[in-house]
Short mmCIF file of C-alpha atoms and ligand atoms in Angstrom, two decimals:
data_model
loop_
_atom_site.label_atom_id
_atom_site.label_comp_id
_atom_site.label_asym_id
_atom_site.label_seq_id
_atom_site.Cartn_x
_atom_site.Cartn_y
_atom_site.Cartn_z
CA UNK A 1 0.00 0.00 0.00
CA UNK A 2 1.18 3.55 -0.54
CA UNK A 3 3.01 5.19 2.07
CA UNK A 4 0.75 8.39 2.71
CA UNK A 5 2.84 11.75 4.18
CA UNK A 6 1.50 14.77 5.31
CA UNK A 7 4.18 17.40 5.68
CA UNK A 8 2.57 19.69 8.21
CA UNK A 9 3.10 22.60 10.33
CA UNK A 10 0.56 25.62 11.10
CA UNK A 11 3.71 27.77 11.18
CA UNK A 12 4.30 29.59 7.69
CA UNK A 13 7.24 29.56 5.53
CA UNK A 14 9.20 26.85 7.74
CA UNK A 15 9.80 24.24 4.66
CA UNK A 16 6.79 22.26 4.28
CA UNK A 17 6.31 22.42 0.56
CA UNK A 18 10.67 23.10 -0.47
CA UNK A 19 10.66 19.19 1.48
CA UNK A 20 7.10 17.78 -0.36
CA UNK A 21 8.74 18.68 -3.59
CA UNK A 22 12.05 17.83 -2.74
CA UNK A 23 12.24 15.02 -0.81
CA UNK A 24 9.59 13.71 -3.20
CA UNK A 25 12.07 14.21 -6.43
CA UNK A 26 14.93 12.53 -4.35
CA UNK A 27 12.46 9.46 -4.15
CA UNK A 28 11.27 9.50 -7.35
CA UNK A 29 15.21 9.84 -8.31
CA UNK A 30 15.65 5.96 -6.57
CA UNK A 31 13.02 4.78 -8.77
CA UNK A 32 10.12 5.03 -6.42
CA UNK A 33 6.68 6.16 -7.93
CA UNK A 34 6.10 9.76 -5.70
CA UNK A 35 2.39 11.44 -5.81
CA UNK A 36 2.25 14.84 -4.56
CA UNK A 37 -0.84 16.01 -3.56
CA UNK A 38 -1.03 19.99 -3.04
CA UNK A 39 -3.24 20.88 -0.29
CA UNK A 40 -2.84 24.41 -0.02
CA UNK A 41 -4.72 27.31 -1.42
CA UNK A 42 -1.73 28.85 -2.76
CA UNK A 43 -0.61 25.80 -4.90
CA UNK A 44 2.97 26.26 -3.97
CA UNK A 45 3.72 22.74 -4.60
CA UNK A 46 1.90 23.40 -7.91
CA UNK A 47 3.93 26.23 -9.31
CA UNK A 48 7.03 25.00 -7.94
CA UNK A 49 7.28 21.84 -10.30
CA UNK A 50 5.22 22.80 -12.72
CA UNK A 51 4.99 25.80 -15.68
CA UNK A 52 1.53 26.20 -16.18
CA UNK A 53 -0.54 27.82 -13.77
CA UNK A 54 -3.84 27.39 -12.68
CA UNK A 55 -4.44 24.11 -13.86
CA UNK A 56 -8.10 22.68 -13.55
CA UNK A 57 -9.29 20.63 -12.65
CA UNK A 58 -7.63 20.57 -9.43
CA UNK A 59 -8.28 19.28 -6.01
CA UNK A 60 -10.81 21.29 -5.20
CA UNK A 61 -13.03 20.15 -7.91
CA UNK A 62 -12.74 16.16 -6.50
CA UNK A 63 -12.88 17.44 -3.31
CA UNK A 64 -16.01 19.37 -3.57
CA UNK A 65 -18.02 18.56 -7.29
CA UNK A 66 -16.56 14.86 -7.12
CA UNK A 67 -14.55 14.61 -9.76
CA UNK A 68 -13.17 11.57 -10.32
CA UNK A 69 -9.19 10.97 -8.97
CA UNK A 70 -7.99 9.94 -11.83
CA UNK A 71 -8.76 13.00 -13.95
CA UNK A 72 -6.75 15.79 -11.47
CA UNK A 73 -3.68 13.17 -11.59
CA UNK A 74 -1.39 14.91 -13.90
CA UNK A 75 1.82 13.28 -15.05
CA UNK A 76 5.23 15.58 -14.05
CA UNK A 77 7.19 13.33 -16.99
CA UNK A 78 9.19 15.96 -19.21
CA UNK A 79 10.62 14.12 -22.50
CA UNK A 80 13.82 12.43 -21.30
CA UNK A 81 13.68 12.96 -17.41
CA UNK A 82 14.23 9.54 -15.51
CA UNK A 83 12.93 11.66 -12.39
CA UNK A 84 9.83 13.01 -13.86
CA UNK A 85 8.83 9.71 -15.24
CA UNK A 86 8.49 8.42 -12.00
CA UNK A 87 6.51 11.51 -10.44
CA UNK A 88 2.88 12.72 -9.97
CA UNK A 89 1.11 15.94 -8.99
CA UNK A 90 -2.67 16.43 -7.76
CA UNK A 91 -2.31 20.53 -8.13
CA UNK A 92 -4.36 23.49 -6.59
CA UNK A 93 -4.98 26.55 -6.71
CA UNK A 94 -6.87 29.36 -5.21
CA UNK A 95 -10.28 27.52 -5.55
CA UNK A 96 -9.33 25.45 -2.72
CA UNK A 97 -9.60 28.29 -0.50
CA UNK A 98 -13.21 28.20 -1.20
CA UNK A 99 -13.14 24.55 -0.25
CA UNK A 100 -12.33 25.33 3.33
CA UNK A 101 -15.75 26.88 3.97
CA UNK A 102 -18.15 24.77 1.50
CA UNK A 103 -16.87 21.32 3.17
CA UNK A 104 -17.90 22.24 6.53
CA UNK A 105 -21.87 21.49 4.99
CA UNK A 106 -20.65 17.83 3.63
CA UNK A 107 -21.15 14.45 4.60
CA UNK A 108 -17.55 13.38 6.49
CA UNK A 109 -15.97 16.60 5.76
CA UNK A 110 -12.89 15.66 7.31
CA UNK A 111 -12.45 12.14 5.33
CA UNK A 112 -12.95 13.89 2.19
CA UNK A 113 -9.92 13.59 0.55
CA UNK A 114 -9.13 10.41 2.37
CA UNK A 115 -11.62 8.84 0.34
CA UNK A 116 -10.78 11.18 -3.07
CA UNK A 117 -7.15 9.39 -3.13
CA UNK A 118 -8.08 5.67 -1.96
CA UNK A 119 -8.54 4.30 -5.60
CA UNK A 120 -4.61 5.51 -7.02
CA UNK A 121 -3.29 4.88 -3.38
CA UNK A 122 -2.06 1.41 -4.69
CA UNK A 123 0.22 3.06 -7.34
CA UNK A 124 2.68 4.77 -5.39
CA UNK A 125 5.37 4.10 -2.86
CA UNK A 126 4.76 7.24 -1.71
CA UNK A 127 2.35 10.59 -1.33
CA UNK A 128 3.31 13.48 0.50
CA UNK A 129 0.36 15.91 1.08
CA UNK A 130 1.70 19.54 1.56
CA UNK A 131 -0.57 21.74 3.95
CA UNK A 132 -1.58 24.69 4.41
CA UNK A 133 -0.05 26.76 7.56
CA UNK A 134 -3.34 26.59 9.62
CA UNK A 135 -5.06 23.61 11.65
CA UNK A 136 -8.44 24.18 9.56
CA UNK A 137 -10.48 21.42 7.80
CA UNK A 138 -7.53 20.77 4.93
CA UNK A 139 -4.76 20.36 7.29
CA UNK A 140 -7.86 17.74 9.22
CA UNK A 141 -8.26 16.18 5.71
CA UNK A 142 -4.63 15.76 5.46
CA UNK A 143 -3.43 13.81 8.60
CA UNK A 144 -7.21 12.25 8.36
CA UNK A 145 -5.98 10.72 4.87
CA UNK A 146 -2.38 9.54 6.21
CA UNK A 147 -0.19 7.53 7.71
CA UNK A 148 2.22 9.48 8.77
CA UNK A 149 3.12 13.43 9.39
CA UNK A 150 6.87 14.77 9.22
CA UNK A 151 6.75 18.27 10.58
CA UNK A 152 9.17 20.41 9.65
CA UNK A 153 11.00 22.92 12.24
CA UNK A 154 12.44 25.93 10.69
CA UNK A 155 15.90 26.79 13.05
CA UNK A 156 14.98 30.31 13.92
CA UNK A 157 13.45 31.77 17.50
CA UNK A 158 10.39 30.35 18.12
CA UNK A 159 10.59 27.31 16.35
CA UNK A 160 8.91 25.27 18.74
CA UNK A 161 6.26 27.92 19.85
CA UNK A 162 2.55 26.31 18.13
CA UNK A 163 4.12 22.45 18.18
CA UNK A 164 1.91 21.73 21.31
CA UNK A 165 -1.15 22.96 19.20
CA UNK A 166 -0.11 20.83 15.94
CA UNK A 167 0.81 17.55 18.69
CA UNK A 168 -2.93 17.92 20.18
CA UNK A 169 -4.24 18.27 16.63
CA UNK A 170 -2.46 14.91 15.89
CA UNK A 171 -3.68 13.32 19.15
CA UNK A 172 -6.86 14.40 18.61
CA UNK A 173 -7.42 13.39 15.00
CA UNK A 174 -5.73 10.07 16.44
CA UNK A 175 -8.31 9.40 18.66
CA UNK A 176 -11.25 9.81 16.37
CA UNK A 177 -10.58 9.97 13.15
CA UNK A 178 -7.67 8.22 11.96
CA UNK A 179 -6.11 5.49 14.87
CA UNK A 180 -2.99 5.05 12.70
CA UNK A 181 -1.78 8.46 12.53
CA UNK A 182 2.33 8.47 13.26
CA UNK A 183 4.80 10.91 13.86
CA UNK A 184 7.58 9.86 11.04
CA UNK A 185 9.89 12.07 12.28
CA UNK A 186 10.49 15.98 12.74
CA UNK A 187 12.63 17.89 10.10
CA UNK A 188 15.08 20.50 11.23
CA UNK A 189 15.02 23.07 8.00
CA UNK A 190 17.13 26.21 7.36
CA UNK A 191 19.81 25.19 9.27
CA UNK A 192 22.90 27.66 9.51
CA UNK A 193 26.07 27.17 11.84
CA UNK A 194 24.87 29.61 14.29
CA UNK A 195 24.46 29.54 18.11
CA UNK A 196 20.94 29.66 17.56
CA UNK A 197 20.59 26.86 15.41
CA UNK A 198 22.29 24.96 17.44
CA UNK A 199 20.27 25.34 19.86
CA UNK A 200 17.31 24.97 18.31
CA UNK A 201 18.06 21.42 17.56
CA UNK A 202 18.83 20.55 21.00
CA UNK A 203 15.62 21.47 21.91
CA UNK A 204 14.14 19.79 19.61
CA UNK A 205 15.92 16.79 20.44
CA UNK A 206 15.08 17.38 24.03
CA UNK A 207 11.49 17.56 23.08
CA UNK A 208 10.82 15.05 20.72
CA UNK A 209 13.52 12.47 21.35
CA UNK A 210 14.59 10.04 18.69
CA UNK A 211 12.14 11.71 16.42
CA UNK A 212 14.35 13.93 14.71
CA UNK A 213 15.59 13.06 11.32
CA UNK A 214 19.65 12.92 11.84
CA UNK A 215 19.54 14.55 8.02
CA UNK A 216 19.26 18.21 8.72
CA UNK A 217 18.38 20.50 5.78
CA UNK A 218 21.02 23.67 5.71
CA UNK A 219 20.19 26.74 4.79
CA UNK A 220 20.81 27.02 0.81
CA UNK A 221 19.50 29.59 -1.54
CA UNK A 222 19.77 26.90 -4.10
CA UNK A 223 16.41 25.92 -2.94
CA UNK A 224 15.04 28.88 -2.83
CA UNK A 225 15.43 29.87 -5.87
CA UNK A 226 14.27 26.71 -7.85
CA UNK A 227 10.49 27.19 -7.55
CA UNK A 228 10.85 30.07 -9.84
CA UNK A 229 11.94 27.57 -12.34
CA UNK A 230 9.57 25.18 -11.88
CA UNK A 231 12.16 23.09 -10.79
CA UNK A 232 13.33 20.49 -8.22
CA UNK A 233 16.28 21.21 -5.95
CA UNK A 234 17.98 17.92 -7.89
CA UNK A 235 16.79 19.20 -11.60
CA UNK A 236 18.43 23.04 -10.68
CA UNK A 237 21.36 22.89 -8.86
CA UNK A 238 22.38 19.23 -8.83
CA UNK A 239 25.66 19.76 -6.46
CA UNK A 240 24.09 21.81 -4.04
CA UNK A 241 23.88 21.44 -0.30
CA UNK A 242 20.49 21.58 -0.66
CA UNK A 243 20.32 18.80 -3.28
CA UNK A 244 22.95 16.89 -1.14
CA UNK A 245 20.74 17.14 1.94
CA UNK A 246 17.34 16.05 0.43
CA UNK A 247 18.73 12.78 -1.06
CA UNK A 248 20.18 11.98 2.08
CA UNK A 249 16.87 12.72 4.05
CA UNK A 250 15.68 10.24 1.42
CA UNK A 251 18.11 7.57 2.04
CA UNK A 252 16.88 7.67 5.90
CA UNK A 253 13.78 7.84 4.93
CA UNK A 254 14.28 4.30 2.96
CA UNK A 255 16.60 3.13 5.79
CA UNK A 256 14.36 3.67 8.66
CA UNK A 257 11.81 1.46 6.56
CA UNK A 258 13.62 -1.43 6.77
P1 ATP B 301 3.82 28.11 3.84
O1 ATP B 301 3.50 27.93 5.28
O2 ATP B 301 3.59 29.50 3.35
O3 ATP B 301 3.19 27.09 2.96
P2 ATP B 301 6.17 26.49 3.78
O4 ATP B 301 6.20 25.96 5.17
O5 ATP B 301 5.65 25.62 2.73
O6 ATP B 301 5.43 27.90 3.73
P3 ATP B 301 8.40 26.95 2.05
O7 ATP B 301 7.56 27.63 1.05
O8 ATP B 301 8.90 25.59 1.73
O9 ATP B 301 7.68 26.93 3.46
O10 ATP B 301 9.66 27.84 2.44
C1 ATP B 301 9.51 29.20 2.80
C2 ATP B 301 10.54 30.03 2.03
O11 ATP B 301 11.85 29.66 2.43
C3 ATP B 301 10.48 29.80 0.53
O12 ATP B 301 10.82 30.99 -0.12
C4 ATP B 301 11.55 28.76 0.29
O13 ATP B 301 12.07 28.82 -1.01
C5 ATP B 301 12.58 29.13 1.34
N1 ATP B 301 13.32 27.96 1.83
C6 ATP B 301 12.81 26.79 2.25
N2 ATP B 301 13.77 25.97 2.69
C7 ATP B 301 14.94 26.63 2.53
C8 ATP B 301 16.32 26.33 2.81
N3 ATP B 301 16.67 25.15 3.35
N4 ATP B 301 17.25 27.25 2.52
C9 ATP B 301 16.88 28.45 2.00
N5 ATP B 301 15.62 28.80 1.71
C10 ATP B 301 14.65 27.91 1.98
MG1 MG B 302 3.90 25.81 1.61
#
């Protein structure tokens, strides 16, 4: 069965959709078949691997005028990319800020897009779900529809300031909605060889023991600017640190599998 990820933290702008893209093309780059499923309104994941915007239909459309799964699948392949080939997007776009507030009428509103991806989840080894920064009814949907959640900790003041809100979320959504629901493992992001950082990650350690990812994502404008291109981290700047780090975080990822 396919490994379902949601990449989640209410916190904006701490890495959640640079690692759904990334990490997913470092997957895709070991030959395993990657869906990415955008989950925000502002269809970063969206824009960032692909060139055309505002592609329909999108998520919102199965989410909320059923449209069938398989027709908001689209293919990433790109003539003679071995990565692409192996790679899948679900896209949004601004639309699905509209689906916030006309799910809260339907029928299970928060196992919506649980049940929108069940018939492709067969076809992957994995789908990472990239939320929106908020704890509203998509970021529900999300960890309702997975297995796991990897949150991602940007190294900066306050990093851990709203984790007690996501970890109730999770324990919440645990206890009714979806049993199964995992930490993976927490993500240090933006990492820079400063005091701070450093301590940022022994707090994290502190707080959420041997569920930190050793791989720890550095601080590279690499991956910043790739989403202008439409571009992976791997696809952009092959050598970077960034590039370096994101296959490695998908080595452990593999590793801790087995
Ligand atoms: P949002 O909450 O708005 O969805 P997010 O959690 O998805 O944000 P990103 O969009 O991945 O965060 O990252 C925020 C910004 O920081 C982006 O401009 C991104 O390119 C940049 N960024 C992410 N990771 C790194 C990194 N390791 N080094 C440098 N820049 C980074
Ligand atoms: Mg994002």
């Amino acid at each position: 069965m396919g490994k379902i990820i949601a990449v989640a933290n209410q916190k904006g702008g701490v890495g959640k959709t640079t690692t759904v893209i990334n990490l997913g093309f470092a997957l895709a780059e070991l030959g395993k078949r990657v869906l990415l499923v955008d989950v925000d309104p502002q269809g970063n994941t969206t824009s960032g691997v692909k060139k055309e915007r505002n592609v329909k239909p999108s998520l919102y459309e199965a989410l909320i005028h059923d449209v069938f799964i398989k027709d908001i699948v689209y293919p990433l392949r790109d003539g003679s990319s071995s990565i692409r080939k192996n790679i899948d997007l679900i896209p949004s776009n601004l639309d699905l800020a509209g689906a916030e507030i006309e799910l809260v009428s339907t029928f299970l509103r928060e196992l919506r897009l649980k049940n929108v991806l069940e018939p492709i989840v067969d076809e992957y080894d994995y789908i990472f779900i990239d939320c929106p920064p908020s704890l509203g009814l998509l970021t529900i949907n999300a960890l309702s529809a997975s297995r796991y959640v990897l949150i991602p900790l940007q190294c900066e003041y306050y990093a851990l300031e709203g984790i007690s809100q996501l970890l109730k979320t999770i324990e919440l959504i645990k206890k009714g909605l979806n049993p199964s629901l995992e930490i993976l493992g927490v993500l240090l992001t933006m990492y820079n060889r400063t005091i701070l950082a450093q301590q940022v990650l022994e707090e994290a350690k502190r707080f959420f023991r041997n569920k930190v990812f050793n791989t720890i994502i550095p601080r590279n404008v690499r991956l910043s600017e790739a989403p202008s291109f439409s571009q992976s981290i791997i696809e952009y700047a092959d050598d970077s640190s960034g590039a370096i780090a994101y296959r490695e975080l998908a080595r452990e990822l593999i590793q801790n599998e087995q």
